Short mmCIF file of C-alpha atoms and ligand atoms in Angstrom, two decimals:
data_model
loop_
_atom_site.label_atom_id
_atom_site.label_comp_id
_atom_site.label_asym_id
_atom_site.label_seq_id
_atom_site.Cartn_x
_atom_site.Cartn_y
_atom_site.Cartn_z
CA UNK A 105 41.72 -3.83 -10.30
CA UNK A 106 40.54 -3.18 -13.96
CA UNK A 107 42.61 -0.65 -15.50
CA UNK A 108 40.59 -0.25 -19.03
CA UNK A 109 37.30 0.34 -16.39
CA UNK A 110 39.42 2.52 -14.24
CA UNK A 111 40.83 4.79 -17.36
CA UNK A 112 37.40 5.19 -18.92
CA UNK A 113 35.12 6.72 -16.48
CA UNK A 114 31.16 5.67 -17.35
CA UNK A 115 29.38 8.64 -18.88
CA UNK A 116 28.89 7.70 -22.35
CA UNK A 117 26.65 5.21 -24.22
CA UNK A 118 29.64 3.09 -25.03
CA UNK A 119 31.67 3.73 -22.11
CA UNK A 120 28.45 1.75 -20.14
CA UNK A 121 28.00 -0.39 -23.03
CA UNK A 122 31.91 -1.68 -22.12
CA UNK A 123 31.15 -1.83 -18.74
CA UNK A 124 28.21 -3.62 -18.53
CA UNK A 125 29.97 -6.19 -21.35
CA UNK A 126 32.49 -6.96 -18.65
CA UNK A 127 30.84 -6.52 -15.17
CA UNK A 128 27.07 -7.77 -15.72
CA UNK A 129 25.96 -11.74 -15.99
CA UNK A 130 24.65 -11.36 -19.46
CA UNK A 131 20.64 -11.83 -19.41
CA UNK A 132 19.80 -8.92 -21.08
CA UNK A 133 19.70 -7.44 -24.69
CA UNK A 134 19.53 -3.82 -24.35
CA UNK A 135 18.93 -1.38 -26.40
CA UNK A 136 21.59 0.96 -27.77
CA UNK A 137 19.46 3.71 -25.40
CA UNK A 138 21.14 5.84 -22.28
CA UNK A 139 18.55 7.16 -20.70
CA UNK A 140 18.78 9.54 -17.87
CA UNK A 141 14.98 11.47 -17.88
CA UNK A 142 11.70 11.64 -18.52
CA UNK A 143 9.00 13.72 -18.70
CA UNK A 144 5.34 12.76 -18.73
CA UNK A 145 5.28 10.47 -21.90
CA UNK A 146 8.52 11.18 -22.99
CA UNK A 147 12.00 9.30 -22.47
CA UNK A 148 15.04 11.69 -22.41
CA UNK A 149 18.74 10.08 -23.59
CA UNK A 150 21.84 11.58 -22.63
CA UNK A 151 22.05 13.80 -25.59
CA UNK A 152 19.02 15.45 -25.19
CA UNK A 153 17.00 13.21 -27.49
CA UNK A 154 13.25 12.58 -26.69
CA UNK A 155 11.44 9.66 -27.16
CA UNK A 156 7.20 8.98 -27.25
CA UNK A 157 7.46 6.07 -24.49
CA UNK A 158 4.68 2.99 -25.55
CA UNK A 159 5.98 0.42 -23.25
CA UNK A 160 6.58 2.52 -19.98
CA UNK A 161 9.42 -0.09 -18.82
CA UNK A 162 7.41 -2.97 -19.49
CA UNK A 163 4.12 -1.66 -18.35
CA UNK A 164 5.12 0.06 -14.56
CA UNK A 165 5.49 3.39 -15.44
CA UNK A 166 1.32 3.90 -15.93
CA UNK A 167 1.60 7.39 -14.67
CA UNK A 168 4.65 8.21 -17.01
CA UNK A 169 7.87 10.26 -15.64
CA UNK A 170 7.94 13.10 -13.18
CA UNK A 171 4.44 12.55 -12.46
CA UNK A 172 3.38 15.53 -9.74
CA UNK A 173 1.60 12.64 -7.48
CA UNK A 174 4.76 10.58 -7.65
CA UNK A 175 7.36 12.97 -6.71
CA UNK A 176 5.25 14.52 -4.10
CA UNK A 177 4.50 11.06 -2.56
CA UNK A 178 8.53 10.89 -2.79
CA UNK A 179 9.30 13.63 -0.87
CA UNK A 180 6.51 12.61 1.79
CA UNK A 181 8.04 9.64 2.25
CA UNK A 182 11.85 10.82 2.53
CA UNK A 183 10.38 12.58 5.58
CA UNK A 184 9.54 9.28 7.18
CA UNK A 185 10.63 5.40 6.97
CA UNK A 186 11.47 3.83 3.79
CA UNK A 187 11.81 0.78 5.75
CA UNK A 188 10.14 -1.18 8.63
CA UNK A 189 10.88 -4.90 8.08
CA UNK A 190 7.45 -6.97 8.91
CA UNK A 191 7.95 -7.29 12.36
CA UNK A 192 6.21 -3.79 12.86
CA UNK A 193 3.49 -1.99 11.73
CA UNK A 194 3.40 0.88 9.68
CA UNK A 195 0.55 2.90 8.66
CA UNK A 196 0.90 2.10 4.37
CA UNK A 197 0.00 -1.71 4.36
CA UNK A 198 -3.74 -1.35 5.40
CA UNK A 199 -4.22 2.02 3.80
CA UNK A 200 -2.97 0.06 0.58
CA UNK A 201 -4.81 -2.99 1.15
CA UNK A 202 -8.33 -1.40 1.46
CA UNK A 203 -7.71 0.23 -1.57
CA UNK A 204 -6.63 -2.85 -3.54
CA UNK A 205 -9.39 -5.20 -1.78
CA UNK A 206 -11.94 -2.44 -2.85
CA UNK A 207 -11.19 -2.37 -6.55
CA UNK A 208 -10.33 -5.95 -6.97
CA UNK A 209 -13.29 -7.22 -4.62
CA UNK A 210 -10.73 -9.54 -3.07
CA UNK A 211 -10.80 -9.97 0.84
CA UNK A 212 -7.33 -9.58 1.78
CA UNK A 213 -4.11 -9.33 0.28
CA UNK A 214 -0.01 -10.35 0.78
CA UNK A 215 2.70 -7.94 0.06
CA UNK A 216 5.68 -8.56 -2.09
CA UNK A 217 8.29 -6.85 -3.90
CA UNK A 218 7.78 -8.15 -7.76
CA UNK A 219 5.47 -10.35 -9.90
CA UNK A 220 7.17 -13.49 -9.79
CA UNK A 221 7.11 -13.34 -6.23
CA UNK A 222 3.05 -12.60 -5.78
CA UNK A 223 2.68 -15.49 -8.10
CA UNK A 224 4.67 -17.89 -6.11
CA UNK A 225 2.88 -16.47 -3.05
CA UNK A 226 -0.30 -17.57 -5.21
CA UNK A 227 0.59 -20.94 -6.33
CA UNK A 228 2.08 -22.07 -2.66
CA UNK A 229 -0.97 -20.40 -1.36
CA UNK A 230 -3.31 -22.76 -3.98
CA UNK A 231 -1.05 -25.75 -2.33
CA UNK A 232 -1.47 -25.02 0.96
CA UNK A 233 -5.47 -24.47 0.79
CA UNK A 234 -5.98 -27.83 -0.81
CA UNK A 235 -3.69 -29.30 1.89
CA UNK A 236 -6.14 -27.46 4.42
CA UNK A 237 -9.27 -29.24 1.86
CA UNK A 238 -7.82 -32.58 2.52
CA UNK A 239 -7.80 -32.29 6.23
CA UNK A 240 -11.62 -31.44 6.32
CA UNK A 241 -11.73 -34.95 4.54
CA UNK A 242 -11.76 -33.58 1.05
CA UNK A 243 -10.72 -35.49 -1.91
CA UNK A 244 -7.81 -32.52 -3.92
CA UNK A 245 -4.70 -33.37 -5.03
CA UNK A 246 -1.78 -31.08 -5.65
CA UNK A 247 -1.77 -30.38 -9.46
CA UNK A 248 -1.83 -27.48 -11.16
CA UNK A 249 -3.04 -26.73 -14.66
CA UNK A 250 -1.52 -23.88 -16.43
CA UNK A 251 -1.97 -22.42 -19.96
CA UNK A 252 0.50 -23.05 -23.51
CA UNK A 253 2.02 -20.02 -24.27
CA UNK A 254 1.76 -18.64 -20.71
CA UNK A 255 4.28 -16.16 -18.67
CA UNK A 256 4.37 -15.88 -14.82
CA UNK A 257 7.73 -15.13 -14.28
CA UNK A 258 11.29 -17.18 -13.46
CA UNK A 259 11.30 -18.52 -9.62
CA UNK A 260 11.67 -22.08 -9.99
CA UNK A 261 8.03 -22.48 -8.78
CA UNK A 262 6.94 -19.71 -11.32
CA UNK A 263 8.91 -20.85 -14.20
CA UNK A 264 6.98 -24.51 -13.76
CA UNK A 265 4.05 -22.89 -14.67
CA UNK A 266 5.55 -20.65 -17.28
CA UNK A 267 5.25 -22.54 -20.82
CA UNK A 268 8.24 -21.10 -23.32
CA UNK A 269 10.89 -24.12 -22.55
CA UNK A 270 13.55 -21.82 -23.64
CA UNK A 271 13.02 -20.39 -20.03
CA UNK A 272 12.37 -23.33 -18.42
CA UNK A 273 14.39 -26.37 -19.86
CA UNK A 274 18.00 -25.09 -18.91
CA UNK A 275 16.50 -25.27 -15.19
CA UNK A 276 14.83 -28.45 -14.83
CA UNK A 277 13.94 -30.01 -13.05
CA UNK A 278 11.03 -27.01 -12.02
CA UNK A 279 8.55 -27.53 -9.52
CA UNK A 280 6.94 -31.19 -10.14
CA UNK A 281 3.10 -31.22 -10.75
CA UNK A 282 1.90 -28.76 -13.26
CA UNK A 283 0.60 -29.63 -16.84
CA UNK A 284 -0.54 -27.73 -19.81
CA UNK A 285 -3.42 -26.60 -21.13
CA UNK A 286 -4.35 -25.03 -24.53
CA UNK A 287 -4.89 -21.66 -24.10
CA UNK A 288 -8.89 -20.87 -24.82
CA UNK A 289 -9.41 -25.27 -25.50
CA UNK A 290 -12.82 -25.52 -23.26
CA UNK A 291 -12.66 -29.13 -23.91
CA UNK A 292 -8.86 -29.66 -23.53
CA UNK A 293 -9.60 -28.02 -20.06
CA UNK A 294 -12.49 -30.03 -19.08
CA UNK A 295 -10.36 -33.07 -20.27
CA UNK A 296 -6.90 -32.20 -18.04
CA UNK A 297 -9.33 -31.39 -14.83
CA UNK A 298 -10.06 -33.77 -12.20
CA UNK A 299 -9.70 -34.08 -8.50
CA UNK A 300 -6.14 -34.11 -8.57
CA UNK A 301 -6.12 -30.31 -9.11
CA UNK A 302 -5.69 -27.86 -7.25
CA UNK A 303 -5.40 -24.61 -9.29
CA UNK A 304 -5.90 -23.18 -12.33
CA UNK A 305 -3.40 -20.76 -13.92
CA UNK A 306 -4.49 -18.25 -16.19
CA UNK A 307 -3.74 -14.96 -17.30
CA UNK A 308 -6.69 -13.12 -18.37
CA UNK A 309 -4.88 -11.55 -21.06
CA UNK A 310 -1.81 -13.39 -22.18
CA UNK A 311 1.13 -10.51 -22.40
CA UNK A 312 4.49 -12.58 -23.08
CA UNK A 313 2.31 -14.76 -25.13
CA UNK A 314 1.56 -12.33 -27.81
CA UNK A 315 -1.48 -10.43 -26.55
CA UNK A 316 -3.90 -12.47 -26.33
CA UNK A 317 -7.55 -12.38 -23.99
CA UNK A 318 -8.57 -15.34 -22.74
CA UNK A 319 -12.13 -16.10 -24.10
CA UNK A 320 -15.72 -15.82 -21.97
CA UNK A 321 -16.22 -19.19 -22.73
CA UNK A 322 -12.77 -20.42 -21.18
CA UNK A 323 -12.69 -18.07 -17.93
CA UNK A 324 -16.73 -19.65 -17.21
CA UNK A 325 -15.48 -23.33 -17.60
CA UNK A 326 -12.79 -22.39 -15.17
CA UNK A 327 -14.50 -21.24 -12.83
CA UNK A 328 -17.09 -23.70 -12.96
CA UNK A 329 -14.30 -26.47 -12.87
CA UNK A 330 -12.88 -24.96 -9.53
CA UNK A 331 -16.29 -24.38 -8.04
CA UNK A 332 -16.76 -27.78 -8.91
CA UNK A 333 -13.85 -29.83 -6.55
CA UNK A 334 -12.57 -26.34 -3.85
CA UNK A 335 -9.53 -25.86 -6.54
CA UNK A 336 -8.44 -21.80 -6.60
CA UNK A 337 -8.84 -20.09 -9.82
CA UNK A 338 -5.67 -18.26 -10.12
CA UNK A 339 -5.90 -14.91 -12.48
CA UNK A 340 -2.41 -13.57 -12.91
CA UNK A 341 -2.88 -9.65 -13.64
CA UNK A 342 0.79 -8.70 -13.11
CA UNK A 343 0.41 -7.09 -16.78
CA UNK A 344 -3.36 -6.59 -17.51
CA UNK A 345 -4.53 -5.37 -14.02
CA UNK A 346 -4.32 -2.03 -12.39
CA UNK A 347 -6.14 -0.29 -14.72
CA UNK A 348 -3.91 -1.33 -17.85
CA UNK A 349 -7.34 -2.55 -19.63
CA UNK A 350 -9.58 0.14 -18.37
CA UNK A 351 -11.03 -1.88 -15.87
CA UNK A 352 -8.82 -2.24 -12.69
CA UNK A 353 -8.95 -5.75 -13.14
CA UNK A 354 -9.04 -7.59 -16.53
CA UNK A 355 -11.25 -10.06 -15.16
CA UNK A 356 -13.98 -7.20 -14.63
CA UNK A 357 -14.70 -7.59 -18.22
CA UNK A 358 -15.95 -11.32 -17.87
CA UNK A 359 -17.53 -11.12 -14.58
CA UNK A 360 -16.03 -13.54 -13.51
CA UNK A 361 -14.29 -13.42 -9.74
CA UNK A 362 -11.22 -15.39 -9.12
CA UNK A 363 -10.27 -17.22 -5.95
CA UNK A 364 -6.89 -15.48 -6.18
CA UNK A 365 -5.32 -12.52 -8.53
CA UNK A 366 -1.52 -11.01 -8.72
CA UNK A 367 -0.47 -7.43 -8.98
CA UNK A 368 2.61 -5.58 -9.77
CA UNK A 369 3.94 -3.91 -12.71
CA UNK A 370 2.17 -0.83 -12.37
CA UNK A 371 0.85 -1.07 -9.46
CA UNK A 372 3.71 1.61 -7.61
CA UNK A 373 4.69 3.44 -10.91
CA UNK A 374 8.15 2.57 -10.97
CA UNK A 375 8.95 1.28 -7.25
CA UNK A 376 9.42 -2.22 -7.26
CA UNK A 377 6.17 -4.17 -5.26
CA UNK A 378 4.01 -7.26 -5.92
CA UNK A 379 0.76 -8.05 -3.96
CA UNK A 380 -1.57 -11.55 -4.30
CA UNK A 381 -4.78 -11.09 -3.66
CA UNK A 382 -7.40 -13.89 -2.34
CA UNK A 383 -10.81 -14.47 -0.94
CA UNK A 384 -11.49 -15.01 2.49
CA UNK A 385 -11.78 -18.90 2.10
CA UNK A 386 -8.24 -19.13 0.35
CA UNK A 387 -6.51 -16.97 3.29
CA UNK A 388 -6.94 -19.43 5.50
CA UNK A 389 -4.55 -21.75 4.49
CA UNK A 390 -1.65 -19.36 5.13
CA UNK A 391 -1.08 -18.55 8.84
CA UNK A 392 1.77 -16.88 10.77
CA UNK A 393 5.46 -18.00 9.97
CA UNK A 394 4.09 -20.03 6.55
CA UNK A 395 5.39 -17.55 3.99
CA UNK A 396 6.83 -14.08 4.17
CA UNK A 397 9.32 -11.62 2.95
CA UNK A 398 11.70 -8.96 4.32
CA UNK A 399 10.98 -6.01 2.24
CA UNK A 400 7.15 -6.65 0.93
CA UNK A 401 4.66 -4.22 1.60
CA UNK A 402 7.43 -1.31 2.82
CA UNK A 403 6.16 2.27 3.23
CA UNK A 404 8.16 3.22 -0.06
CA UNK A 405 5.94 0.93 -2.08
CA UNK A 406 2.84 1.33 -0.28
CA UNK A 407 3.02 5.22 -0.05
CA UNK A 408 3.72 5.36 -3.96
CA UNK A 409 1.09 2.79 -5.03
CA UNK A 410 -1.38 4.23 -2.53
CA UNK A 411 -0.90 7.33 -4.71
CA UNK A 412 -0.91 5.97 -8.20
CA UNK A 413 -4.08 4.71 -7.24
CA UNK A 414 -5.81 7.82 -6.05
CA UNK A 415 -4.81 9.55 -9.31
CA UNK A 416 -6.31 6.70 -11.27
CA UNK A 417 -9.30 7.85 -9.53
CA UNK A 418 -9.04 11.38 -9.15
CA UNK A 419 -8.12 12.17 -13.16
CA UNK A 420 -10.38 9.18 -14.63
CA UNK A 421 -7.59 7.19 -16.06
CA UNK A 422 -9.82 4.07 -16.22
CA UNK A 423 -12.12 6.06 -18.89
CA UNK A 424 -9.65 7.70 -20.60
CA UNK A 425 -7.54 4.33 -20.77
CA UNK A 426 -10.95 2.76 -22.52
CA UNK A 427 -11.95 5.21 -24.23
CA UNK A 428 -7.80 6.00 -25.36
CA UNK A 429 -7.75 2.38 -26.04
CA UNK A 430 -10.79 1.76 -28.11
CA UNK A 431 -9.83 4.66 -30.38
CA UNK A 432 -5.94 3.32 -30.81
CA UNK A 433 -7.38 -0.18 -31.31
CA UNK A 434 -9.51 1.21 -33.98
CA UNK A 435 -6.89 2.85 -36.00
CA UNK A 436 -4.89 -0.41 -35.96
CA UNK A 437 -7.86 -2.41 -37.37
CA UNK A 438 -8.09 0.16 -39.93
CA UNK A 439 -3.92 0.18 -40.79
CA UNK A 440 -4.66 -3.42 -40.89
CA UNK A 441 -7.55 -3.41 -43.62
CA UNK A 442 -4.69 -1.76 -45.68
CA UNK A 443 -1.80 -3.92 -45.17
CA UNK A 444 -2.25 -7.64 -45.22
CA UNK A 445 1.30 -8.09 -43.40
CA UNK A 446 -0.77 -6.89 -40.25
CA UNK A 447 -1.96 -10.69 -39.08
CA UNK A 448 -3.99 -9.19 -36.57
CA UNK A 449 -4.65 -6.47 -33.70
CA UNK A 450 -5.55 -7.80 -30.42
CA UNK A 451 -5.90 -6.10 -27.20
CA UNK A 452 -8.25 -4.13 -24.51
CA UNK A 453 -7.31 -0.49 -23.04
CA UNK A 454 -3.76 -0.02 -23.41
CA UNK A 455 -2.57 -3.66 -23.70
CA UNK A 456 -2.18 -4.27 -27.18
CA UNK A 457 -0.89 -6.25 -29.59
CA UNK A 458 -0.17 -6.05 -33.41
CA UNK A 459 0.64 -9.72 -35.01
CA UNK A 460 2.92 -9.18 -37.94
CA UNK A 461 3.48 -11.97 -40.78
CA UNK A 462 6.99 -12.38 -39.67
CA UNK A 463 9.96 -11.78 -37.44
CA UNK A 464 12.04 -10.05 -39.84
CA UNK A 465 9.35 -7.68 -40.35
CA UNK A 466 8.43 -7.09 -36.76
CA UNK A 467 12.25 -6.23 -36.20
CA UNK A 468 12.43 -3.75 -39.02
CA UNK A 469 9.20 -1.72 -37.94
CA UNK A 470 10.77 -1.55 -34.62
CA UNK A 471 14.23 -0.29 -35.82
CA UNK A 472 12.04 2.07 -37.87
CA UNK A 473 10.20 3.19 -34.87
CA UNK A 474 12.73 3.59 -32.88
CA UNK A 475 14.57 6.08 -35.52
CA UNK A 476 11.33 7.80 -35.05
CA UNK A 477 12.30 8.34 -31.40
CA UNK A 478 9.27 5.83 -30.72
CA UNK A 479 9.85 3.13 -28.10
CA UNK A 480 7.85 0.32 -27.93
CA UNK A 481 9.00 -3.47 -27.93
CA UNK A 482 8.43 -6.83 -29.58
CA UNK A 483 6.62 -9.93 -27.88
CA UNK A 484 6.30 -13.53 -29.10
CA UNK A 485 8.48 -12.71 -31.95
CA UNK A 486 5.95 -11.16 -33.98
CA UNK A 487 3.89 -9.13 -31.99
CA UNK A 488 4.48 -5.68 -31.36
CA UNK A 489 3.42 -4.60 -28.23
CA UNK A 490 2.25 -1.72 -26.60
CA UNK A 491 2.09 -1.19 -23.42
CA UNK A 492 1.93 2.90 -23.18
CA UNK A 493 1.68 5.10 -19.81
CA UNK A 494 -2.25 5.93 -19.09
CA UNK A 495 -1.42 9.60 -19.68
CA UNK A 496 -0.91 8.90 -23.00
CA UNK A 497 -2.98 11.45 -25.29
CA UNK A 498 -4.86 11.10 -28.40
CA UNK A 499 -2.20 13.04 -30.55
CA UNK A 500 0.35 10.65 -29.41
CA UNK A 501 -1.57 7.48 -30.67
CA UNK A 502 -2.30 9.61 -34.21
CA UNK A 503 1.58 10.54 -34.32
CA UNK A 504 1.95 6.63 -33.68
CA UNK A 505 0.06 5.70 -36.38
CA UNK A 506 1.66 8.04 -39.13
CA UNK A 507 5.09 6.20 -38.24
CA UNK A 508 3.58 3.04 -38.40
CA UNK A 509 1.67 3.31 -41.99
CA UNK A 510 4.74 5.48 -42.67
CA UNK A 511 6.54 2.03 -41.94
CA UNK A 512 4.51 -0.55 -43.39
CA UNK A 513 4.14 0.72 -46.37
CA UNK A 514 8.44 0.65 -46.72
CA UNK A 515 8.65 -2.53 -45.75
CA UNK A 516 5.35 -4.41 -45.01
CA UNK A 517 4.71 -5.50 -48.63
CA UNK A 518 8.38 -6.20 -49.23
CA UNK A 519 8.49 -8.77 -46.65
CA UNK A 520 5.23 -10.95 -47.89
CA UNK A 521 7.60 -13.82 -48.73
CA UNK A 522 9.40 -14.57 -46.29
CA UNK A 523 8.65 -17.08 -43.46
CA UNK A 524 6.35 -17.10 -40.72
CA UNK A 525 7.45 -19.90 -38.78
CA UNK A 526 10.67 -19.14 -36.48
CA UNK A 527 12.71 -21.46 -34.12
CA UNK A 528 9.63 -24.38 -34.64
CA UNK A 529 7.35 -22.16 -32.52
CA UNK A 530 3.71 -22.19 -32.85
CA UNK A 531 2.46 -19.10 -33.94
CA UNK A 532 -0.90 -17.69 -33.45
CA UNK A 533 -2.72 -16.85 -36.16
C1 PLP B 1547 5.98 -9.52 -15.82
C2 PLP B 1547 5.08 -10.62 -15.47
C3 PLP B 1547 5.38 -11.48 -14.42
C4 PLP B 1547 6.67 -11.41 -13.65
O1 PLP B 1547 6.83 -10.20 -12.97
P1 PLP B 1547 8.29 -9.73 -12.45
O2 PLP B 1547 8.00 -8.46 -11.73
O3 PLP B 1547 9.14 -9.57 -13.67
O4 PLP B 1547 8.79 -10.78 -11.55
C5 PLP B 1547 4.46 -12.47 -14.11
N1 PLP B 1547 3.31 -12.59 -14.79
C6 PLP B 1547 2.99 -11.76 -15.80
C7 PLP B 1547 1.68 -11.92 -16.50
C8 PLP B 1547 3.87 -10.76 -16.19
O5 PLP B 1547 3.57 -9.97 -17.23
#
């Protein structure tokens, strides 16, 4: 059918890098990388080349590569069903649900296969509880407040809730209904609320945005907002939870509970799964035949998050993720009493964020980086973002932070005058 495809049989970087050009709809920029291994922290390429890993594939692989719980949970499970469909039970989905109901103090919990999909299982959810308000004679509406600068992923639903309009404009129109809010704007909250709400969207720690936790102050008026009419409070976690911040939940840090929160990423180290999570009170408004999915909750996904989770118990990975984090945070504040190009250093655990003065700047650090065989990636244009494995030690984050000085100093002070401001986006500062 293709000749040039046929003659040139994928194996190398460009061979693939021909392929994809010709066979894949193009939504991705990848990096010149072929990677083919890993090894606890480390990234292997095709030639042998080893890379420190700080973004573990967008924040999934928590346990890094090759991880002895992982594979063994593998080979368990190649013994048994990878598949059940939800029309029968299999023993995973309650062993994994007490688990995540424990450590998120959540009553009971959907399976789904990725982020996006938990969240729309959380915003139809949040629509079909204030349906069930307004039958008890209660005075909700349908609206749904979410935040500026916000991600919850690309479903149409999602997306209407997700601010950037790059993502969402060439898809309009989204789902009808949903207005935003200034992230961390107490009174621009109180101001959009009313009885025509029926959720609020937040993530407790803005990822896509740039890094960036929402405040105490914010998370109480939400709360008190929803309390205040039967609206959900809707924490999206998909980045920050599962132990990410050193709390299994990000919203552990506030004390504050949410009527509803959404899992993923990390949650089966690599396997692809989603789960909402929701009180008692909310689950009511779903019931049998309203919403499902084919492969959510399958005993692939459960088996391997069932065991990502024990080892986050059984080796401590929520203290050494603080403790890790606190120290790495640290370091950063003290690069960036050294370098004014460092606009700031935001973050909790092993979410974190380092605002450069500009885009430019944040692209050559990350060139540099990566010619340091260290992988990490940009967010928000000028953020660079970590997002390591939870394994990650303290010589890593030292080895880290020699590359970065080693950076900034080349071409931090070099880059003072040029702009900030890119495409007419806000930036954070
Ligand atoms: C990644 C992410 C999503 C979307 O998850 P997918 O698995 O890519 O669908 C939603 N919300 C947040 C906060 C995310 O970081």
């Amino acid at each position: 059918m293709n000749p040039e495809i046929e003659s040139s049989k994928p194996g190398s970087l460009k061979e693939i890098q021909a392929a994809e050009a010709k066979l894949l709809i193009q939504t991705y920029e990848r990096n010149p990388l072929l990677l083919v291994s890993g090894q606890g922290v480390h990234l292997r390429d095709e030639q042998g080349n080893e890379y420190l890993d700080l973004l573990s594939g967008i924040g999934v692989c928590a346990l890094g590569y090759q991880h002895p719980v992982l594979t063994s949970a593998l080979q368990q499970q190649s013994q048994g069903l990878l598949h059940t469909s939800n029309l029968f039970y299999h023993r995973g989905t309650s062993e994994l649900a007490l688990r995540l109901t424990e450590i998120t103090g959540l009553d009971r919990v959907f399976f789904c296969n990725t982020g996006t999909e938990a969240w729309e299982a959380a915003l139809k959810l949040a629509r079909a509880h204030a349906r069930r308000l307004r039958s008890q004679g209660r005075k909700i509406g349908t609206g749904i407040l979410a935040m500026e600068d916000s991600f919850h992923g690309r479903t149409i639903g999602s997306l209407a809730t997700t601010h950037k309009l790059k993502y969402r404009e060439p898809f309009e129109p989204v789902m009808p209904g949903v207005s935003f809010v200034p992230f961390n704007n107490v009174a621009a909250l109180r101001a959009a609320f009313s009885s025509e709400i029926c959720a609020i969207a937040i993530e407790v720690i803005q990822g896509e945005g740039g890094i960036h936790p929402v405040s105490r102050q914010f998370l109480a008026a939400a709360r008190e907002l929803c309390d205040s009419t039967g609206a959900l409070l809707l924490l999206d976690e998909i980045q920050s939870g599962m132990g990410r911040t050193g709390r299994w939940c990000a919203y552990q840090h506030y004390g504050v509970q949410p009527d509803v929160t959404t899992l993923a990423k990390p949650l089966a180290g690599g396997v692809p799964i989603g789960a909402m999570l929701c009180t008692e009170e909310a689950s009511l408004a779903f019931t049998p035949g309203m919403h499902g999915t084919t492969f959510g909750g399958n005993p692939l996904a459960c088996s391997l998050a069932i065991a990502v989770i024990d080892e986050i118990k059984r080796s401590r990975l929520l203290d050494h993720v603080a403790s890790l984090g606190e120290y790495f945070l640290g370091r950063l504040r003290g690069l960036q009493t050294s370098f004014s190009c460092i606009r700031a250093v935001r973050g909790m655990g092993l979410m974190i964020g380092v605002e450069l003065e500009s885009e430019s700047l944040a692209r050559q650090i990350l060139q540099g980086m990566m010619e340091r065989r260290i992988i990490l990636n940009r967010t928000h244009e000028t953020v660079l973002r970590f997002l390591p494995p939870y394994i990650l030690s303290r010589q890593d984050v030292d080895h880290v932070l020699d590359a970065l000085s080693e950076l900034l100093a080349t071409h931090g002070n070099s880059s003072t005058e040029k702009t900030a401001v890119m495409d007419g986006e806000k930036i954070h500062g």
